[in-house]
Tab-separated table of C-alpha atoms in Angstrom:
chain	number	residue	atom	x	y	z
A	1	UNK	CA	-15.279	-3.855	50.115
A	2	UNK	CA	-17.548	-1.536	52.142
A	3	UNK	CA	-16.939	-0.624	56.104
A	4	UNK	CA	-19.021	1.494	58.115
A	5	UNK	CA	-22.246	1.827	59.997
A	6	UNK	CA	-25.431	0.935	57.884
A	7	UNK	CA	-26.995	4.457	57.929
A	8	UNK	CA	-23.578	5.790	56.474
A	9	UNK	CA	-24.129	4.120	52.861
A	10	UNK	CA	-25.441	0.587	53.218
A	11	UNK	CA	-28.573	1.339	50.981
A	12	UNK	CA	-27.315	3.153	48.401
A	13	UNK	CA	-24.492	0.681	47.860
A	14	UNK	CA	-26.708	-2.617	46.886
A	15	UNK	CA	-28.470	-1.267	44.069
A	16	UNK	CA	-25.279	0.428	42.559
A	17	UNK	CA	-23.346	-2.930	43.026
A	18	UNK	CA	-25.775	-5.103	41.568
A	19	UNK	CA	-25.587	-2.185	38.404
A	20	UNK	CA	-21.884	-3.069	38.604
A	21	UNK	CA	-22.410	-7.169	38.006
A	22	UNK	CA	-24.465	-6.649	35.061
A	23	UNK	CA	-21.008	-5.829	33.680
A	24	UNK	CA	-18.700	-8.101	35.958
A	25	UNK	CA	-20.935	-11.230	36.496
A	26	UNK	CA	-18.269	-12.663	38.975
A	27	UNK	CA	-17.330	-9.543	40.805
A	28	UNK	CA	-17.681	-9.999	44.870
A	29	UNK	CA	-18.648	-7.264	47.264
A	30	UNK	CA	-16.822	-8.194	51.103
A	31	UNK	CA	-19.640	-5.675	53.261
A	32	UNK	CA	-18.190	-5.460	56.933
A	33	UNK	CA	-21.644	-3.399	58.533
A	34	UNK	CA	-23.812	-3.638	61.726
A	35	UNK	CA	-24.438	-1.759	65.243
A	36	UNK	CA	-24.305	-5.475	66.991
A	37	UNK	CA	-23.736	-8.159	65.242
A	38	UNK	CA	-20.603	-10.357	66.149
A	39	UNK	CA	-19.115	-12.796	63.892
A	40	UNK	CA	-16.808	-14.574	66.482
A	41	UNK	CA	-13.829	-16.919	66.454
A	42	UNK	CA	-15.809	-19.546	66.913
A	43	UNK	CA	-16.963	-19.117	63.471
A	44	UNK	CA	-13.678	-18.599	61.903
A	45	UNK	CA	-15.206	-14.738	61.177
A	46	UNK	CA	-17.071	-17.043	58.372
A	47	UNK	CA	-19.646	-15.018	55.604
A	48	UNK	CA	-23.547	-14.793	57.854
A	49	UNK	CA	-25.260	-16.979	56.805
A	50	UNK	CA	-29.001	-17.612	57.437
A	51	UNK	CA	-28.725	-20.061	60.076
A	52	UNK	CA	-26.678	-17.853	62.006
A	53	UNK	CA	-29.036	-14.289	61.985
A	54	UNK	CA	-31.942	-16.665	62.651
A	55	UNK	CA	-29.752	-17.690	65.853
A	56	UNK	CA	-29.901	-13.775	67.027
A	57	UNK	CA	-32.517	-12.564	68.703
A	58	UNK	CA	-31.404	-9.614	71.028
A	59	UNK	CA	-30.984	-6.898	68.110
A	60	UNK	CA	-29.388	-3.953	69.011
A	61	UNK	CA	-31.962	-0.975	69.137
A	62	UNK	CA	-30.707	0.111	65.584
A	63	UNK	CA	-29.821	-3.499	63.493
A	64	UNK	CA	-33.419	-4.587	63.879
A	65	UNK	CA	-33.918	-1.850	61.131
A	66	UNK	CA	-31.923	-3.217	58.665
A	67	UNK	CA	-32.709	-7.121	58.815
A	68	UNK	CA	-33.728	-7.434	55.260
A	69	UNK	CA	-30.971	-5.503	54.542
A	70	UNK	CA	-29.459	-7.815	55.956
A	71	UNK	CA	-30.974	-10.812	54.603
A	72	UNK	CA	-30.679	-9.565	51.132
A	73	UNK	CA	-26.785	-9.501	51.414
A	74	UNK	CA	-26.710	-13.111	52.945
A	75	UNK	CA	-29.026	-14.230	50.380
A	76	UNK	CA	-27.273	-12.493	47.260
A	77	UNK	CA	-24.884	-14.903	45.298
A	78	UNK	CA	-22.297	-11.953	44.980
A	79	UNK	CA	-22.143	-10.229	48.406
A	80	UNK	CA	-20.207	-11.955	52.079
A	81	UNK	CA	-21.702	-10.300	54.328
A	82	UNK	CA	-19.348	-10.529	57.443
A	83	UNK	CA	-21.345	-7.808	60.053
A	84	UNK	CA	-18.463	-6.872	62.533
A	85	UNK	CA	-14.754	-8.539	62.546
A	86	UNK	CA	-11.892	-7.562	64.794
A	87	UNK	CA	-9.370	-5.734	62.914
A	88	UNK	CA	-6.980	-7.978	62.359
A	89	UNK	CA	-9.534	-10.024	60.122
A	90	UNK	CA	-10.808	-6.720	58.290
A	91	UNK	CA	-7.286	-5.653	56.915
A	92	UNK	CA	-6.306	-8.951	55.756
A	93	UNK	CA	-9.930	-8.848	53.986
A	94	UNK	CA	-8.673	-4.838	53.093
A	95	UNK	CA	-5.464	-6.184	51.506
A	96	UNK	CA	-7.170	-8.529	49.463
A	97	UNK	CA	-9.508	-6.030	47.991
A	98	UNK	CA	-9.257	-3.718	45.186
A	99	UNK	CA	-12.023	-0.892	45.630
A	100	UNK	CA	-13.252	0.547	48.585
A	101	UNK	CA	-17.123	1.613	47.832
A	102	UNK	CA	-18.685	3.894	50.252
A	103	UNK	CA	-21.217	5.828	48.441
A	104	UNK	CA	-21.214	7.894	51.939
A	105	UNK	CA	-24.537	9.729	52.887
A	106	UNK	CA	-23.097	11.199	56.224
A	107	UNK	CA	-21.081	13.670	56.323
A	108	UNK	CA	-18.063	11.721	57.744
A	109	UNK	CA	-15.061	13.840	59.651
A	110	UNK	CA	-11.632	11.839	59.834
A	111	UNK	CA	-13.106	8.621	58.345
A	112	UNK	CA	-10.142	5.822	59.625
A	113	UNK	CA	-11.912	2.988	57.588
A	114	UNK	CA	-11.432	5.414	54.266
A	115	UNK	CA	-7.579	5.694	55.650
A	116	UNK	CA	-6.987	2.318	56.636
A	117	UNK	CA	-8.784	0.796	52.993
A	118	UNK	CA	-5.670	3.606	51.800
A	119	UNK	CA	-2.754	1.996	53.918
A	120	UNK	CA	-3.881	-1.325	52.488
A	121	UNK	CA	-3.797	-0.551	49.165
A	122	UNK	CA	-7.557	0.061	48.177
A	123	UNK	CA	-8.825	2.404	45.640
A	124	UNK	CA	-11.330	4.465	47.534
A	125	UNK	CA	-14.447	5.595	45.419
A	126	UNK	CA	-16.648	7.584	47.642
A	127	UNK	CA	-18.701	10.978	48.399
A	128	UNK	CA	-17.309	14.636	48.541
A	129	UNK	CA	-18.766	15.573	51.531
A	130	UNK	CA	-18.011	16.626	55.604
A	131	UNK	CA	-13.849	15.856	55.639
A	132	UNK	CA	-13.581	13.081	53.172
A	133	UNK	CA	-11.450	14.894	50.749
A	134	UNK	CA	-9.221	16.835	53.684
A	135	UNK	CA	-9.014	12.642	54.451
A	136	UNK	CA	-7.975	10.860	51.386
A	137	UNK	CA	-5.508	14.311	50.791
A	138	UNK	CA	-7.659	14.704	46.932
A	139	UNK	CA	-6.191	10.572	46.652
A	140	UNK	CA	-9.948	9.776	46.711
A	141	UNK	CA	-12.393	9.367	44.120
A	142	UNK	CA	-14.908	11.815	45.400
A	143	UNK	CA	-18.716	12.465	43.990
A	144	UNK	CA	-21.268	14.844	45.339
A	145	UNK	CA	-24.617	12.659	46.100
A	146	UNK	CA	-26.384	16.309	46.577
A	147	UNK	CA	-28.031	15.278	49.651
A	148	UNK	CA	-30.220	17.106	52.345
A	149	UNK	CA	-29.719	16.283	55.816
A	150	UNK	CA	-32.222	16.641	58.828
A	151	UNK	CA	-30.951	18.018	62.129
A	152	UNK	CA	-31.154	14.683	63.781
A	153	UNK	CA	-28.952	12.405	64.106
A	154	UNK	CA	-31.411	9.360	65.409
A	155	UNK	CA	-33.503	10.427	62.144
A	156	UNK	CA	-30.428	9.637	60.023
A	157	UNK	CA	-29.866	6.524	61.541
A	158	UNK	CA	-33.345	5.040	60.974
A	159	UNK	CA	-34.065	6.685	57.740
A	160	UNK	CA	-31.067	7.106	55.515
A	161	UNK	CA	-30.629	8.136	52.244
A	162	UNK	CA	-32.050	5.395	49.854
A	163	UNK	CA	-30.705	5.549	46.005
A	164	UNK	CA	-33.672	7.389	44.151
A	165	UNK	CA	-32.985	10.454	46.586
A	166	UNK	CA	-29.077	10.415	45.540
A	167	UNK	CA	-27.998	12.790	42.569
A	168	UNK	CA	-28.162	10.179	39.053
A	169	UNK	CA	-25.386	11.800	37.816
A	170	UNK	CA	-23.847	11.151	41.250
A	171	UNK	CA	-24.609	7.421	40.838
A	172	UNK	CA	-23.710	7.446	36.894
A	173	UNK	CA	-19.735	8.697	38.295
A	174	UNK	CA	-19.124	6.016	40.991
A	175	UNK	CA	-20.203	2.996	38.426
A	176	UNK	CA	-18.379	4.499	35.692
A	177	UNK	CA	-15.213	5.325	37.674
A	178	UNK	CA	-15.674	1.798	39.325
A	179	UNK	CA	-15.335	0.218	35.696
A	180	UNK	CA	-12.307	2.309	34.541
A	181	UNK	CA	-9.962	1.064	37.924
A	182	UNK	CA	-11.279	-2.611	37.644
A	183	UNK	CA	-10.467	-2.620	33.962
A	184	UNK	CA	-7.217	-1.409	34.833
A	185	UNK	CA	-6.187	-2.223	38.245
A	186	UNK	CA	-3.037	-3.805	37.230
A	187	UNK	CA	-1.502	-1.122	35.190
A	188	UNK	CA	1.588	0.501	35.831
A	189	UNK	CA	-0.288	3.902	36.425
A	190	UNK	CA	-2.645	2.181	38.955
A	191	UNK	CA	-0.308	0.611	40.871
A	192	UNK	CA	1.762	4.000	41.222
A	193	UNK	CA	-1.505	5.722	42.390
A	194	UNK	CA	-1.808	2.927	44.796
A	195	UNK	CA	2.113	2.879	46.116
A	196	UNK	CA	1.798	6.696	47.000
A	197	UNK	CA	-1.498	6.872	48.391
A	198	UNK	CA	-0.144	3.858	50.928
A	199	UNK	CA	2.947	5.286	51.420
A	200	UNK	CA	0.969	8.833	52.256
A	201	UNK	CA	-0.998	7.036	55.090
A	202	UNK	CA	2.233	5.566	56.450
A	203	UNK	CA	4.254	8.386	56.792
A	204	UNK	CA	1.603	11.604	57.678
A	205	UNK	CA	-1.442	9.234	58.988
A	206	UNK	CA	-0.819	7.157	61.915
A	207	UNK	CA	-1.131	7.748	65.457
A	208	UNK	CA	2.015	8.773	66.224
A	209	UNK	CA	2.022	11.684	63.606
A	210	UNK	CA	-1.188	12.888	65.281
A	211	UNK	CA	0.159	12.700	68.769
A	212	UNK	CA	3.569	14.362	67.691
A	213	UNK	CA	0.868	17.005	65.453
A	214	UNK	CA	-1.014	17.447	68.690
A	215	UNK	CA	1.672	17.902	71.300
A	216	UNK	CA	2.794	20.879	68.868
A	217	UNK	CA	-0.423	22.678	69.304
A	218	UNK	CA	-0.549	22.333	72.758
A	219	UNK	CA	2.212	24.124	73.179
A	220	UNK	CA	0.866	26.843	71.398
A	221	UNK	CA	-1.973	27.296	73.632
């Protein structure tokens, strides 16, 4: 599964996932990514399909710049591509998933769809970079992509980090490491890893630990 913006990873992610079904021809990639796009009830939050982009035509001022993005995922046999959900529909998607991939090329802060992939039980393969590893608490499998970054964010958005500017050994980690924990998702070991990252999230991660965390430093101020 992969949830986030576009520009935070969207690019990179196709070409290493289609490197992953060379080895798992029926592995499926659930990709929950847009700036507008609204898969509504009316739909039954249903995969895009063709049909339905064509049916768009007030892009947001960023999506236009990833339509055949876009239209790759709805036209590859191994990706559902959903756009936005409401979050009800993500986490049962989340809890039915076994990695989260987010070959990150921002430098996230406190990423909440890294720590809510966690709560539901999701390995999380991803990039060592801004506060990802301060996130996952080292639970994370974390690579360096070795990026450069501009000083804009508006030049991020519209030109993100495509694959052959991401470290190989970078790339050569996350499909390797995505191997080992599909090969063995159901051993004991896994499942352990999995029980105490979830049960990490659930008792230092939620909302009320952070209001409790922040009414303590208010009252050191």
């Amino acid at each position: 599964i992969f949830v986030s913006s576009p520009y935070r990873g969207l690019l990179p992610l196709l070409p290493l996932f289609d490197r992953l079904i060379a080895h798992y021809p029926t592995l499926r990639l659930k990709v929950f990514s847009s700036f507008h796009i609204e898969n509504t009830k009316k739909r039954h939050y249903l995969p895009i399909t063709n049909n339905y982009m064509q049916s768009i035509y007030n892009y947001s001022q960023y999506d236009k710049y990833y339509i055949n993005i876009y239209n790759y995922m709805i036209n590859h046999s191994n990706i559902d591509f959903y756009g936005n959900v409401p979050q009800n529909i993500l986490f049962q998607h989340m809890k039915s998933s076994m990695i989260m991939l987010y070959p990150c090329t921002f430098p996230e802060t406190c990423c909440t769809s890294v720590l809510e992939a966690m709560a539901n039980r999701c390995f999380v393969i991803s990039s060592d970079m801004g506060a990802l590893r301060e996130t996952t608490n080292d639970m994370g499998y974390l690579y360096d992509p070795k990026l450069k970054y501009s000083s804009s964010v508006i030049d991020d958005v519209l030109n993100p980090p495509k694959i052959e500017s991401i470290s190989p050994e970078y790339q050569t980690n996350i499909i390797d490491k995505c191997k080992e924990l599909l090969d063995k998702y159901y051993s004991d070991d896994n499942q352990l890893y999995l029980n105490k990252q979830q049960q990490y999230i659930l008792s230092s991660c939620l909302w009320s630990h952070k209001v409790e965390i922040m009414k303590k430093y208010l009252k050191k101020l």
